[in-house]
Each structure stands twice: as structure tokens, then as C-alpha cells.
PDB file of C-alpha atoms in Angstrom:
ATOM      1  CA  MET A 217       0.000   0.000   0.000  1.00  0.00           C
ATOM      2  CA  ALA A 218       2.818   2.356   0.844  1.00  0.00           C
ATOM      3  CA  ARG A 219       4.587   1.477  -2.401  1.00  0.00           C
ATOM      4  CA  GLN A 220       1.491   2.398  -4.429  1.00  0.00           C
ATOM      5  CA  GLN A 221       1.192   5.774  -2.706  1.00  0.00           C
ATOM      6  CA  THR A 222       4.906   6.452  -3.277  1.00  0.00           C
ATOM      7  CA  GLY A 223       4.569   5.611  -7.003  1.00  0.00           C
ATOM      8  CA  GLY A 224       1.528   7.860  -7.388  1.00  0.00           C
ATOM      9  CA  ARG A 225       3.273  10.791  -5.780  1.00  0.00           C
ATOM     10  CA  PHE A 226       6.286  10.345  -8.046  1.00  0.00           C
ATOM     11  CA  LYS A 227       4.132  10.393 -11.163  1.00  0.00           C
ATOM     12  CA  ALA A 228       2.286  13.470  -9.959  1.00  0.00           C
ATOM     13  CA  THR A 229       5.550  15.231  -9.211  1.00  0.00           C
ATOM     14  CA  LEU A 230       6.915  14.273 -12.616  1.00  0.00           C
ATOM     15  CA  PHE A 231       3.773  15.526 -14.337  1.00  0.00           C
ATOM     16  CA  MET A 232       3.891  18.836 -12.491  1.00  0.00           C
ATOM     17  CA  GLY A 233       7.556  19.261 -13.320  1.00  0.00           C
ATOM     18  CA  GLY A 234       6.874  18.630 -17.003  1.00  0.00           C
ATOM     19  CA  ALA A 235       4.041  21.133 -16.950  1.00  0.00           C
ATOM     20  CA  VAL A 236       6.301  23.748 -15.406  1.00  0.00           C
ATOM     21  CA  VAL A 237       8.966  23.130 -18.043  1.00  0.00           C
ATOM     22  CA  VAL A 238       6.436  23.402 -20.870  1.00  0.00           C
ATOM     23  CA  ALA A 239       5.005  26.601 -19.387  1.00  0.00           C
ATOM     24  CA  ALA A 240       8.459  28.100 -19.032  1.00  0.00           C
ATOM     25  CA  LEU A 241       9.334  27.165 -22.618  1.00  0.00           C
ATOM     26  CA  THR A 242       6.077  28.665 -23.876  1.00  0.00           C
ATOM     27  CA  ALA A 243       6.669  31.859 -21.949  1.00  0.00           C
ATOM     28  CA  PHE A 244      10.177  32.107 -23.376  1.00  0.00           C
ATOM     29  CA  LEU A 245       8.940  31.645 -26.930  1.00  0.00           C
ATOM     30  CA  MET A 246       6.214  34.250 -26.442  1.00  0.00           C
ATOM     31  CA  TYR A 247       8.784  36.665 -25.058  1.00  0.00           C
ATOM     32  CA  GLU A 248      10.998  36.151 -28.107  1.00  0.00           C
ATOM     33  CA  VAL A 249       8.094  36.706 -30.486  1.00  0.00           C
ATOM     34  CA  ILE A 250       7.007  39.893 -28.733  1.00  0.00           C
ATOM     35  CA  ASN A 251      10.579  41.139 -28.498  1.00  0.00           C
ATOM     36  CA  ARG A 252      11.175  40.618 -32.201  1.00  0.00           C
ATOM     37  CA  ALA A 253       7.897  42.348 -33.046  1.00  0.00           C
ATOM     38  CA  ASN A 254       8.898  45.337 -30.938  1.00  0.00           C
ATOM     39  CA  LYS A 255      12.268  45.522 -32.654  1.00  0.00           C
ATOM     40  CA  ARG A 256      10.602  45.474 -36.064  1.00  0.00           C
ATOM     41  CA  ALA A 257       8.227  48.223 -34.969  1.00  0.00           C
ATOM     42  CA  GLU A 258      11.147  50.313 -33.758  1.00  0.00           C
ATOM     43  CA  GLN A 259      12.981  49.786 -37.033  1.00  0.00           C
ATOM     44  CA  ALA A 260       9.878  50.782 -38.985  1.00  0.00           C
ATOM     45  CA  GLY A 261       9.542  53.899 -36.881  1.00  0.00           C
ATOM     46  CA  GLN A 262      13.102  54.864 -37.699  1.00  0.00           C
ATOM     47  CA  ILE A 263      12.411  55.006 -41.489  1.00  0.00           C
ATOM     48  CA  ASP A 264      12.756  58.590 -42.695  1.00  0.00           C
ATOM     49  CA  LYS A 265       9.486  59.888 -44.089  1.00  0.00           C
ATOM     50  CA  GLN A 266       9.183  62.534 -46.778  1.00  0.00           C
ATOM     51  CA  THR A 267       7.541  65.884 -46.085  1.00  0.00           C
ATOM     52  CA  VAL A 268       5.339  67.042 -48.960  1.00  0.00           C
ATOM     53  CA  VAL A 269       2.844  69.814 -49.583  1.00  0.00           C
ATOM     54  CA  VAL A 270      -0.678  68.637 -50.415  1.00  0.00           C
ATOM     55  CA  ALA A 271      -3.871  70.472 -51.322  1.00  0.00           C
ATOM     56  CA  THR A 272      -6.500  70.734 -48.597  1.00  0.00           C
ATOM     57  CA  ARG A 273      -9.176  71.471 -51.225  1.00  0.00           C
ATOM     58  CA  ASP A 274      -9.482  71.637 -54.985  1.00  0.00           C
ATOM     59  CA  LEU A 275      -7.136  74.230 -56.488  1.00  0.00           C
ATOM     60  CA  TYR A 276      -8.069  75.832 -59.808  1.00  0.00           C
ATOM     61  CA  MET A 277      -5.789  77.134 -62.514  1.00  0.00           C
ATOM     62  CA  GLY A 278      -5.234  80.861 -62.592  1.00  0.00           C
ATOM     63  CA  ILE A 279      -6.177  81.419 -58.925  1.00  0.00           C
ATOM     64  CA  PRO A 280      -3.224  82.064 -56.557  1.00  0.00           C
ATOM     65  CA  ILE A 281      -2.791  79.626 -53.667  1.00  0.00           C
ATOM     66  CA  SER A 282      -3.409  80.862 -50.120  1.00  0.00           C
ATOM     67  CA  GLY A 283      -2.215  79.438 -46.815  1.00  0.00           C
ATOM     68  CA  GLU A 284      -5.588  77.753 -46.250  1.00  0.00           C
ATOM     69  CA  ASP A 285      -5.339  75.834 -49.516  1.00  0.00           C
ATOM     70  CA  VAL A 286      -2.328  73.650 -48.627  1.00  0.00           C
ATOM     71  CA  GLU A 287      -0.689  71.778 -45.748  1.00  0.00           C
ATOM     72  CA  THR A 288       2.331  69.527 -45.166  1.00  0.00           C
ATOM     73  CA  ARG A 289       2.142  65.780 -44.576  1.00  0.00           C
ATOM     74  CA  GLU A 290       4.604  63.005 -43.757  1.00  0.00           C
ATOM     75  CA  ILE A 291       4.488  60.121 -46.215  1.00  0.00           C
ATOM     76  CA  LEU A 292       6.693  57.140 -47.018  1.00  0.00           C
ATOM     77  CA  PRO A 293       9.391  57.780 -49.623  1.00  0.00           C
ATOM     78  CA  ASP A 294       8.000  55.193 -52.014  1.00  0.00           C
ATOM     79  CA  LYS A 295       4.710  57.099 -52.239  1.00  0.00           C
ATOM     80  CA  VAL A 296       6.191  60.110 -54.031  1.00  0.00           C
ATOM     81  CA  GLN A 297       9.412  61.128 -55.706  1.00  0.00           C
ATOM     82  CA  ALA A 298      10.870  63.877 -53.545  1.00  0.00           C
ATOM     83  CA  GLU A 299      12.540  65.712 -56.427  1.00  0.00           C
ATOM     84  CA  PHE A 300       9.179  66.411 -58.089  1.00  0.00           C
ATOM     85  CA  GLY A 301       7.218  67.864 -55.150  1.00  0.00           C
ATOM     86  CA  TYR A 302       7.360  70.835 -52.799  1.00  0.00           C
ATOM     87  CA  ASP A 303       8.172  70.315 -49.109  1.00  0.00           C
ATOM     88  CA  LEU A 304       7.780  73.881 -47.771  1.00  0.00           C
ATOM     89  CA  LEU A 305       4.536  75.839 -47.610  1.00  0.00           C
ATOM     90  CA  GLU A 306       6.249  79.160 -48.322  1.00  0.00           C
ATOM     91  CA  ASP A 307       7.422  77.793 -51.675  1.00  0.00           C
ATOM     92  CA  VAL A 308       3.812  77.214 -52.736  1.00  0.00           C
ATOM     93  CA  ILE A 309       1.779  80.073 -51.273  1.00  0.00           C
ATOM     94  CA  HIS A 310       0.962  82.906 -53.736  1.00  0.00           C
ATOM     95  CA  LYS A 311       1.892  80.786 -56.750  1.00  0.00           C
ATOM     96  CA  THR A 312      -0.660  80.019 -59.459  1.00  0.00           C
ATOM     97  CA  PRO A 313      -1.696  76.507 -60.571  1.00  0.00           C
ATOM     98  CA  ARG A 314      -1.336  75.807 -64.278  1.00  0.00           C
ATOM     99  CA  GLU A 315      -4.052  73.157 -64.042  1.00  0.00           C
ATOM    100  CA  ARG A 316      -6.582  71.859 -61.561  1.00  0.00           C
ATOM    101  CA  ILE A 317      -5.112  70.168 -58.464  1.00  0.00           C
ATOM    102  CA  TYR A 318      -7.526  67.961 -56.544  1.00  0.00           C
ATOM    103  CA  LYS A 319      -7.866  67.769 -52.768  1.00  0.00           C
ATOM    104  CA  GLY A 320      -5.223  65.496 -51.225  1.00  0.00           C
ATOM    105  CA  GLU A 321      -2.913  65.605 -54.246  1.00  0.00           C
ATOM    106  CA  VAL A 322       0.774  66.363 -53.872  1.00  0.00           C
ATOM    107  CA  VAL A 323       1.672  69.788 -55.287  1.00  0.00           C
ATOM    108  CA  ARG A 324       4.335  69.169 -57.915  1.00  0.00           C
ATOM    109  CA  PHE A 325       6.737  71.660 -59.453  1.00  0.00           C
ATOM    110  CA  GLU A 326       5.447  71.499 -63.024  1.00  0.00           C
ATOM    111  CA  ARG A 327       1.851  72.162 -61.948  1.00  0.00           C
ATOM    112  CA  LEU A 328       2.538  75.680 -60.681  1.00  0.00           C
ATOM    113  CA  ALA A 329       3.442  78.794 -62.640  1.00  0.00           C
ATOM    114  CA  ASP A 330       6.488  80.783 -61.633  1.00  0.00           C
ATOM    115  CA  GLU A 331       5.827  84.010 -59.724  1.00  0.00           C
ATOM    116  CA  THR A 332       7.509  86.019 -62.490  1.00  0.00           C
ATOM    117  CA  GLU A 333       4.846  84.840 -64.942  1.00  0.00           C
ATOM    118  CA  GLY A 334       2.179  86.851 -63.156  1.00  0.00           C
ATOM    119  CA  LYS A 335      -1.252  85.848 -61.960  1.00  0.00           C
ATOM    120  CA  GLY A 336      -4.514  84.999 -63.615  1.00  0.00           C
ATOM    121  CA  LEU A 337      -4.788  84.048 -67.257  1.00  0.00           C
ATOM    122  CA  ASN A 338      -1.305  85.102 -68.355  1.00  0.00           C
ATOM    123  CA  ALA A 339       0.230  82.831 -65.702  1.00  0.00           C
ATOM    124  CA  ILE A 340      -1.244  79.672 -67.202  1.00  0.00           C
ATOM    125  CA  ILE A 341      -0.387  80.280 -70.861  1.00  0.00           C
ATOM    126  CA  GLU A 342       2.365  77.947 -72.017  1.00  0.00           C
ATOM    127  CA  ARG A 343       5.530  79.386 -73.504  1.00  0.00           C
ATOM    128  CA  GLY A 344       5.180  79.990 -77.235  1.00  0.00           C
ATOM    129  CA  LYS A 345       1.378  79.975 -77.040  1.00  0.00           C
ATOM    130  CA  ARG A 346      -1.245  82.720 -77.061  1.00  0.00           C
ATOM    131  CA  ALA A 347      -4.692  83.160 -75.521  1.00  0.00           C
ATOM    132  CA  MET A 348      -7.448  84.090 -77.958  1.00  0.00           C
ATOM    133  CA  THR A 349     -11.117  84.656 -77.145  1.00  0.00           C
ATOM    134  CA  ILE A 350     -13.919  83.830 -79.567  1.00  0.00           C
ATOM    135  CA  GLN A 351     -17.658  84.390 -79.338  1.00  0.00           C
ATOM    136  CA  THR A 352     -19.868  81.333 -79.608  1.00  0.00           C
ATOM    137  CA  ASP A 353     -23.561  80.593 -79.429  1.00  0.00           C
ATOM    138  CA  ALA A 354     -25.201  78.125 -77.043  1.00  0.00           C
ATOM    139  CA  GLN A 355     -24.866  75.215 -79.451  1.00  0.00           C
ATOM    140  CA  SER A 356     -21.251  75.963 -80.318  1.00  0.00           C
ATOM    141  CA  SER A 357     -20.249  76.121 -76.647  1.00  0.00           C
ATOM    142  CA  LEU A 358     -21.794  72.692 -75.963  1.00  0.00           C
ATOM    143  CA  SER A 359     -24.798  74.138 -74.103  1.00  0.00           C
ATOM    144  CA  GLY A 360     -22.854  75.163 -71.022  1.00  0.00           C
ATOM    145  CA  MET A 361     -21.020  71.845 -70.655  1.00  0.00           C
ATOM    146  CA  LEU A 362     -17.654  73.266 -71.701  1.00  0.00           C
ATOM    147  CA  ALA A 363     -15.219  73.916 -68.839  1.00  0.00           C
ATOM    148  CA  PRO A 364     -11.697  75.340 -68.493  1.00  0.00           C
ATOM    149  CA  GLY A 365      -9.096  72.649 -68.978  1.00  0.00           C
ATOM    150  CA  ASN A 366     -11.091  70.793 -71.635  1.00  0.00           C
ATOM    151  CA  HIS A 367      -9.675  70.174 -75.114  1.00  0.00           C
ATOM    152  CA  VAL A 368     -11.657  70.866 -78.274  1.00  0.00           C
ATOM    153  CA  ASP A 369     -11.492  70.803 -82.053  1.00  0.00           C
ATOM    154  CA  VAL A 370     -12.520  73.933 -83.970  1.00  0.00           C
ATOM    155  CA  ILE A 371     -14.729  73.573 -87.048  1.00  0.00           C
ATOM    156  CA  VAL A 372     -15.677  76.424 -89.383  1.00  0.00           C
ATOM    157  CA  THR A 373     -18.535  76.656 -91.886  1.00  0.00           C
ATOM    158  CA  ILE A 374     -17.601  79.307 -94.428  1.00  0.00           C
ATOM    159  CA  ARG A 375     -18.267  80.579 -97.948  1.00  0.00           C
ATOM    160  CA  PRO A 376     -15.310  79.674-100.171  1.00  0.00           C
ATOM    161  CA  ASP A 377     -13.597  82.415-102.130  1.00  0.00           C
ATOM    162  CA  ASP A 378     -13.091  80.008-105.027  1.00  0.00           C
ATOM    163  CA  ARG A 379     -16.500  79.536-106.657  1.00  0.00           C
ATOM    164  CA  SER A 380     -15.117  76.737-108.817  1.00  0.00           C
ATOM    165  CA  MET A 381     -15.573  74.406-105.817  1.00  0.00           C
ATOM    166  CA  GLY A 382     -19.236  74.209-106.774  1.00  0.00           C
ATOM    167  CA  ALA A 383     -20.555  74.849-103.235  1.00  0.00           C
ATOM    168  CA  SER A 384     -21.963  77.916-101.490  1.00  0.00           C
ATOM    169  CA  TRP A 385     -20.815  76.733 -98.054  1.00  0.00           C
ATOM    170  CA  VAL A 386     -18.062  74.359 -96.966  1.00  0.00           C
ATOM    171  CA  THR A 387     -17.096  72.975 -93.551  1.00  0.00           C
ATOM    172  CA  ASP A 388     -13.554  72.271 -92.436  1.00  0.00           C
ATOM    173  CA  THR A 389     -11.724  71.325 -89.232  1.00  0.00           C
ATOM    174  CA  ILE A 390      -9.107  74.046 -88.846  1.00  0.00           C
ATOM    175  CA  LEU A 391      -7.724  73.297 -85.346  1.00  0.00           C
ATOM    176  CA  GLU A 392      -7.406  70.125 -83.284  1.00  0.00           C
ATOM    177  CA  ASP A 393      -6.716  69.364 -79.632  1.00  0.00           C
ATOM    178  CA  VAL A 394      -6.884  72.988 -78.483  1.00  0.00           C
ATOM    179  CA  LYS A 395      -6.920  73.662 -74.737  1.00  0.00           C
ATOM    180  CA  VAL A 396      -9.739  75.745 -73.259  1.00  0.00           C
ATOM    181  CA  LEU A 397      -8.326  78.343 -70.860  1.00  0.00           C
ATOM    182  CA  ALA A 398     -11.547  80.056 -69.843  1.00  0.00           C
ATOM    183  CA  VAL A 399     -15.287  80.020 -70.486  1.00  0.00           C
ATOM    184  CA  GLY A 400     -16.769  83.483 -70.223  1.00  0.00           C
ATOM    185  CA  ASP A 401     -14.871  85.342 -67.519  1.00  0.00           C
ATOM    186  CA  SER A 402     -14.264  82.215 -65.458  1.00  0.00           C
ATOM    187  CA  LEU A 403     -10.993  80.301 -65.217  1.00  0.00           C
ATOM    188  CA  VAL A 404     -12.630  77.561 -63.121  1.00  0.00           C
ATOM    189  CA  SER A 405     -15.415  75.070 -63.625  1.00  0.00           C
ATOM    190  CA  ARG A 406     -18.660  76.463 -62.291  1.00  0.00           C
ATOM    191  CA  LYS A 407     -20.344  74.426 -59.598  1.00  0.00           C
ATOM    192  CA  SER A 408     -23.788  73.141 -60.363  1.00  0.00           C
ATOM    193  CA  GLY A 409     -26.493  75.446 -59.054  1.00  0.00           C
ATOM    194  CA  ASP A 410     -30.227  75.566 -59.301  1.00  0.00           C
ATOM    195  CA  ASP A 411     -32.080  74.891 -62.533  1.00  0.00           C
ATOM    196  CA  ASP A 412     -32.843  78.571 -63.187  1.00  0.00           C
ATOM    197  CA  LYS A 413     -29.145  79.489 -63.124  1.00  0.00           C
ATOM    198  CA  LYS A 414     -28.314  76.595 -65.434  1.00  0.00           C
ATOM    199  CA  LYS A 415     -30.984  77.658 -67.914  1.00  0.00           C
ATOM    200  CA  ALA A 416     -29.791  81.259 -67.774  1.00  0.00           C
ATOM    201  CA  ARG A 417     -26.211  80.217 -68.526  1.00  0.00           C
ATOM    202  CA  ARG A 418     -27.378  78.151 -71.481  1.00  0.00           C
ATOM    203  CA  ARG A 419     -29.218  81.161 -72.937  1.00  0.00           C
ATOM    204  CA  GLU A 420     -26.077  83.263 -72.752  1.00  0.00           C
ATOM    205  CA  LYS A 421     -23.784  83.786 -75.716  1.00  0.00           C
ATOM    206  CA  PRO A 422     -20.539  82.900 -73.944  1.00  0.00           C
ATOM    207  CA  SER A 423     -17.023  83.662 -74.984  1.00  0.00           C
ATOM    208  CA  VAL A 424     -14.426  80.907 -74.965  1.00  0.00           C
ATOM    209  CA  THR A 425     -10.710  81.565 -74.549  1.00  0.00           C
ATOM    210  CA  LEU A 426      -8.446  79.076 -76.313  1.00  0.00           C
ATOM    211  CA  GLN A 427      -4.703  78.472 -76.087  1.00  0.00           C
ATOM    212  CA  VAL A 428      -3.250  78.566 -79.602  1.00  0.00           C
ATOM    213  CA  THR A 429      -0.008  79.144 -81.459  1.00  0.00           C
ATOM    214  CA  PRO A 430       0.458  82.435 -83.361  1.00  0.00           C
ATOM    215  CA  ILE A 431      -0.307  80.712 -86.680  1.00  0.00           C
ATOM    216  CA  GLU A 432      -3.408  79.068 -85.216  1.00  0.00           C
ATOM    217  CA  ALA A 433      -4.499  82.483 -83.939  1.00  0.00           C
ATOM    218  CA  GLU A 434      -4.355  83.856 -87.493  1.00  0.00           C
ATOM    219  CA  LYS A 435      -6.482  80.970 -88.773  1.00  0.00           C
ATOM    220  CA  LEU A 436      -8.955  81.483 -85.964  1.00  0.00           C
ATOM    221  CA  ALA A 437      -9.195  85.226 -86.623  1.00  0.00           C
ATOM    222  CA  LEU A 438      -9.940  84.705 -90.318  1.00  0.00           C
ATOM    223  CA  ALA A 439     -12.464  81.950 -89.608  1.00  0.00           C
ATOM    224  CA  THR A 440     -14.200  84.121 -87.002  1.00  0.00           C
ATOM    225  CA  SER A 441     -14.604  87.054 -89.389  1.00  0.00           C
ATOM    226  CA  LYS A 442     -15.693  85.011 -92.417  1.00  0.00           C
ATOM    227  CA  GLY A 443     -17.636  82.012 -91.095  1.00  0.00           C
ATOM    228  CA  ASP A 444     -19.448  80.291 -88.241  1.00  0.00           C
ATOM    229  CA  LEU A 445     -17.377  78.458 -85.618  1.00  0.00           C
ATOM    230  CA  HIS A 446     -18.273  75.264 -83.791  1.00  0.00           C
ATOM    231  CA  LEU A 447     -16.393  73.602 -80.926  1.00  0.00           C
ATOM    232  CA  VAL A 448     -16.181  69.816 -80.639  1.00  0.00           C
ATOM    233  CA  LEU A 449     -15.304  68.429 -77.207  1.00  0.00           C
ATOM    234  CA  ARG A 450     -12.470  65.881 -76.955  1.00  0.00           C
ATOM    235  CA  SER A 451     -11.560  63.402 -74.255  1.00  0.00           C
ATOM    236  CA  ASP A 452      -8.882  64.698 -71.887  1.00  0.00           C
ATOM    237  CA  VAL A 453      -6.746  61.621 -72.604  1.00  0.00           C
ATOM    238  CA  ASP A 454      -7.168  61.730 -76.389  1.00  0.00           C
ATOM    239  CA  ASP A 455      -4.333  63.485 -78.222  1.00  0.00           C
ATOM    240  CA  TYR A 456      -4.870  61.662 -81.529  1.00  0.00           C
ATOM    241  CA  VAL A 457      -4.924  63.833 -84.654  1.00  0.00           C
ATOM    242  CA  ALA A 458      -7.139  62.407 -87.382  1.00  0.00           C
ATOM    243  CA  ASP A 459      -5.539  61.625 -90.740  1.00  0.00           C
ATOM    244  CA  ASP A 460      -8.478  63.144 -92.614  1.00  0.00           C
ATOM    245  CA  ALA A 461      -8.420  66.360 -90.600  1.00  0.00           C
ATOM    246  CA  GLY A 462      -8.615  69.370 -92.844  1.00  0.00           C
ATOM    247  CA  SER A 463     -10.647  67.671 -95.580  1.00  0.00           C
ATOM    248  CA  VAL A 464     -13.269  70.078 -96.863  1.00  0.00           C
ATOM    249  CA  LEU A 465     -16.903  68.978 -96.658  1.00  0.00           C
ATOM    250  CA  ASP A 466     -19.616  70.591 -98.757  1.00  0.00           C
ATOM    251  CA  THR A 467     -23.336  69.927 -99.099  1.00  0.00           C
ATOM    252  CA  ASN A 468     -22.898  67.536-102.003  1.00  0.00           C
ATOM    253  CA  ALA A 469     -20.369  65.437-100.088  1.00  0.00           C
ATOM    254  CA  LEU A 470     -22.617  65.456 -97.016  1.00  0.00           C
ATOM    255  CA  LEU A 471     -25.575  64.149 -99.012  1.00  0.00           C
ATOM    256  CA  GLY A 472     -23.482  61.765-101.094  1.00  0.00           C
ATOM    257  CA  VAL A 473     -24.156  63.608-104.356  1.00  0.00           C
ATOM    258  CA  LYS A 474     -21.370  63.366-106.892  1.00  0.00           C
ATOM    259  CA  GLN A 475     -20.308  66.760-108.095  1.00  0.00           C
ATOM    260  CA  LYS A 476     -20.452  67.278-111.849  1.00  0.00           C
ATOM    261  CA  ARG A 477     -17.176  68.176-113.371  1.00  0.00           C
ATOM    262  CA  ALA A 478     -17.161  71.491-115.133  1.00  0.00           C
ATOM    263  CA  ALA A 479     -16.621  71.298-118.871  1.00  0.00           C
ATOM    264  CA  PRO A 480     -13.152  72.410-119.893  1.00  0.00           C
ATOM    265  CA  ARG A 481     -13.048  75.921-121.201  1.00  0.00           C
ATOM    266  CA  ALA A 482     -12.116  76.428-124.812  1.00  0.00           C
ATOM    267  CA  ALA A 483      -8.757  77.977-125.403  1.00  0.00           C
ATOM    268  CA  PRO A 484      -9.088  81.672-126.215  1.00  0.00           C
ATOM    269  CA  ALA A 485      -8.615  82.549-129.853  1.00  0.00           C
ATOM    270  CA  LYS A 486      -5.288  83.941-130.720  1.00  0.00           C
ATOM    271  CA  PRO A 487      -5.521  87.666-131.331  1.00  0.00           C
ATOM    272  CA  ARG A 488      -5.216  88.610-134.929  1.00  0.00           C
ATOM    273  CA  GLY A 489      -2.498  91.079-135.796  1.00  0.00           C
ATOM    274  CA  GLN A 490      -2.860  94.349-137.652  1.00  0.00           C
ATOM    275  CA  ARG A 491      -3.163  94.323-141.385  1.00  0.00           C
ATOM    276  CA  ALA A 492      -2.126  96.952-143.854  1.00  0.00           C
ATOM    277  CA  GLU A 493      -2.691  97.428-147.572  1.00  0.00           C
ATOM    278  CA  VAL A 494       0.470  98.178-149.507  1.00  0.00           C
ATOM    279  CA  ILE A 495      -0.096  99.930-152.850  1.00  0.00           C
ATOM    280  CA  GLN A 496       2.641  99.834-155.395  1.00  0.00           C
ATOM    281  CA  GLY A 497       1.656 101.587-158.563  1.00  0.00           C
ATOM    282  CA  THR A 498      -1.472  99.964-159.809  1.00  0.00           C
ATOM    283  CA  GLN A 499      -1.000  96.886-157.560  1.00  0.00           C
ATOM    284  CA  SER A 500      -2.193  96.519-153.919  1.00  0.00           C
ATOM    285  CA  THR A 501      -1.041  93.902-151.388  1.00  0.00           C
ATOM    286  CA  THR A 502      -2.358  93.126-147.830  1.00  0.00           C
ATOM    287  CA  VAL A 503       0.364  92.428-145.236  1.00  0.00           C
ATOM    288  CA  GLY A 504      -0.179  91.193-141.623  1.00  0.00           C
ATOM    289  CA  PHE A 505       1.838  92.321-138.595  1.00  0.00           C
ATOM    290  CA  ASP A 506       2.028  90.888-135.046  1.00  0.00           C
ATOM    291  CA  ALA A 507       2.031  92.898-131.793  1.00  0.00           C
ATOM    292  CA  ASN A 508       5.764  93.504-132.114  1.00  0.00           C
ATOM    293  CA  GLY A 509       5.443  94.910-135.611  1.00  0.00           C
ATOM    294  CA  GLN A 510       6.944  91.845-137.255  1.00  0.00           C
ATOM    295  CA  THR A 511       5.511  90.579-140.515  1.00  0.00           C
ATOM    296  CA  ILE A 512       3.333  87.508-139.918  1.00  0.00           C
ATOM    297  CA  VAL A 513       4.625  84.579-141.883  1.00  0.00           C
ATOM    298  CA  GLY A 514       1.956  83.054-144.054  1.00  0.00           C
ATOM    299  CA  ALA A 515      -0.382  86.034-143.707  1.00  0.00           C
ATOM    300  CA  GLU A 516      -3.008  86.388-146.343  1.00  0.00           C
ATOM    301  CA  SER A 517      -2.073  88.692-149.155  1.00  0.00           C
ATOM    302  CA  GLY A 518      -3.787  89.717-152.244  1.00  0.00           C
ATOM    303  CA  SER A 519      -3.139  91.769-155.353  1.00  0.00           C
ATOM    304  CA  GLY A 520      -5.360  93.820-157.460  1.00  0.00           C
ATOM    305  CA  ARG A 521      -5.570  96.905-159.525  1.00  0.00           C
ATOM    306  CA  ARG A 522      -5.943 100.245-157.959  1.00  0.00           C
ATOM    307  CA  ARG A 523      -9.209 101.977-158.590  1.00  0.00           C
ATOM    308  CA  ARG A 524      -9.100 105.159-160.520  1.00  0.00           C
TER     309      ARG A 524
END
């Protein structure tokens, strides 16, 4: 009986000792896991973050930036290339965006105009380009849907100077992928308002300011004075120039009517030279002369008696 009790106590002691060893081993492993996790967290916290300037609200081209429009944020280096973005607020404030910058976007160098370029419209015109304003009707301005920053094609319907084309009016695409700088007196997209304001804007005859080259400005000026202009809206990501751009369309081509070819004009008759009658005694002869006074070879001549 005593031997059985001694054996039971030994087994219990052995079991308890094993449990203690397992618990100690588990605690050690947990400690190592937590310690390694803390070290990784510390290493992650030591990574240098990049300071950048971001927009706190939508920024519109042509309107100078104020201190309330931007703020600085700390972001990981792989989220932005430091050499392309501002990191100080004072480098951004009072500068003018060349294009719309959305809320939360990083303010990059190429998206702002230099302070020496001025403010407003002249600050957003690209080098080598010009700003030209044209008057349009409601249909030509896309019924109020056109906004600054859009790209359009310009089509003109005009009377041709050359009547031999056989058409009273022709239509031609004179400019492609032209940037809209302003609609009316606004450099920004107007926010949607009530229906009455929308209808009033659609009844207006707005002006549209386009960014063009000097040569394109000359084309646009001539087309404005001689014909009717229409603007065709393009996708912002579409910079494709059509191969058939510039082909002239008249009414016959629109309706699929083949134009009759004009009959060739007859060659004008050669002018006849001067003729003179030469009288020698009782004989008379007719001699022809060209414009230079030279005798025409093969000219008709005749002889006869002189009347008395």
C-alpha cells in the first residue's frame, strides 16, 4: 500500500515538473516573439518619411494659392518622388496653378506657374502659345457643358472664295486638340447650381478663350470674321490627330451627291495682228503684222488693180 502511494506521488511530481517546463518554454517563446515584433516596430519607426505639400481642397488654374489651400504631410518615400514635389509651404503660397489640383494631391513643381509669370490668365499660358477669345452661341459652346481645362477641335462653316468648288458653303476642321483656358470670364469650372441658373447660362452667348499658337491664332481670326465656328469636345486623354483632318466637306459630299465636273473651257482665240494694204503703182497687197510689228509669216495677201 505504501509502495502504491509512493509511485503515485512520483508520477504526480513528474507531471507537475513537465508542466512547469512546458510553461516556461512557452513563456520564453512568447517573449521572443514579442521582443522581435517590438524591434521590427522600432525599425519601422526609424524610417525617414518625406515631407510634402498637399492640397486641402481643390485648387483651380489661374487662382493664386493661399495658406488655407495647402498643408504639409509626412508620407513614405516610395509614395512620391521627392525631387518632383514641394516640401515647404512658403514655396507654394501665392503661386498660381497651371491646371486643376484635386484635394489630397501632392503639389508638384510642373503644376505651378512661376511668380515672375504673373497671376490669372497670363500665368497659365504655355511658352510659345497665345490666348485668344472667340464668341460662340449656345450650341457651339456645348450648351454650357464646356469647362476650363477641356480640349476641343474647332470647325468652321464658311463661304469659299473660289467659286469653282461648286458649293456655297463648306465645312472644315481648322484646329485640333486645343486647350480651353476660360469660359466666359471664369478660369474655373462652375459648380452646379439651381435649374434657373443653369438655364440662364445656357441662354447666354458665352465667350471661350483658347490656347493657340500664333499661326493658329491667325487661322482662328480669319475663320471668325468670315464664317461660323463650332467647338467639338475631346476626351482629356485623347491626343490623336485624325488623318483626314482638314478635308473640306460641302453639301454635295454630305448628301453623297457626286459633283459634276465642269466642262473644260475652250482655249481663247489667238488675237489677230494688224493688217495693212500696200499699194505699189497699180497693184495693192495686204500684209499682216504681229504685236511687235513683225511681218506675220503666211499672212493672207492679195493683189489687185488700184481703182481710178
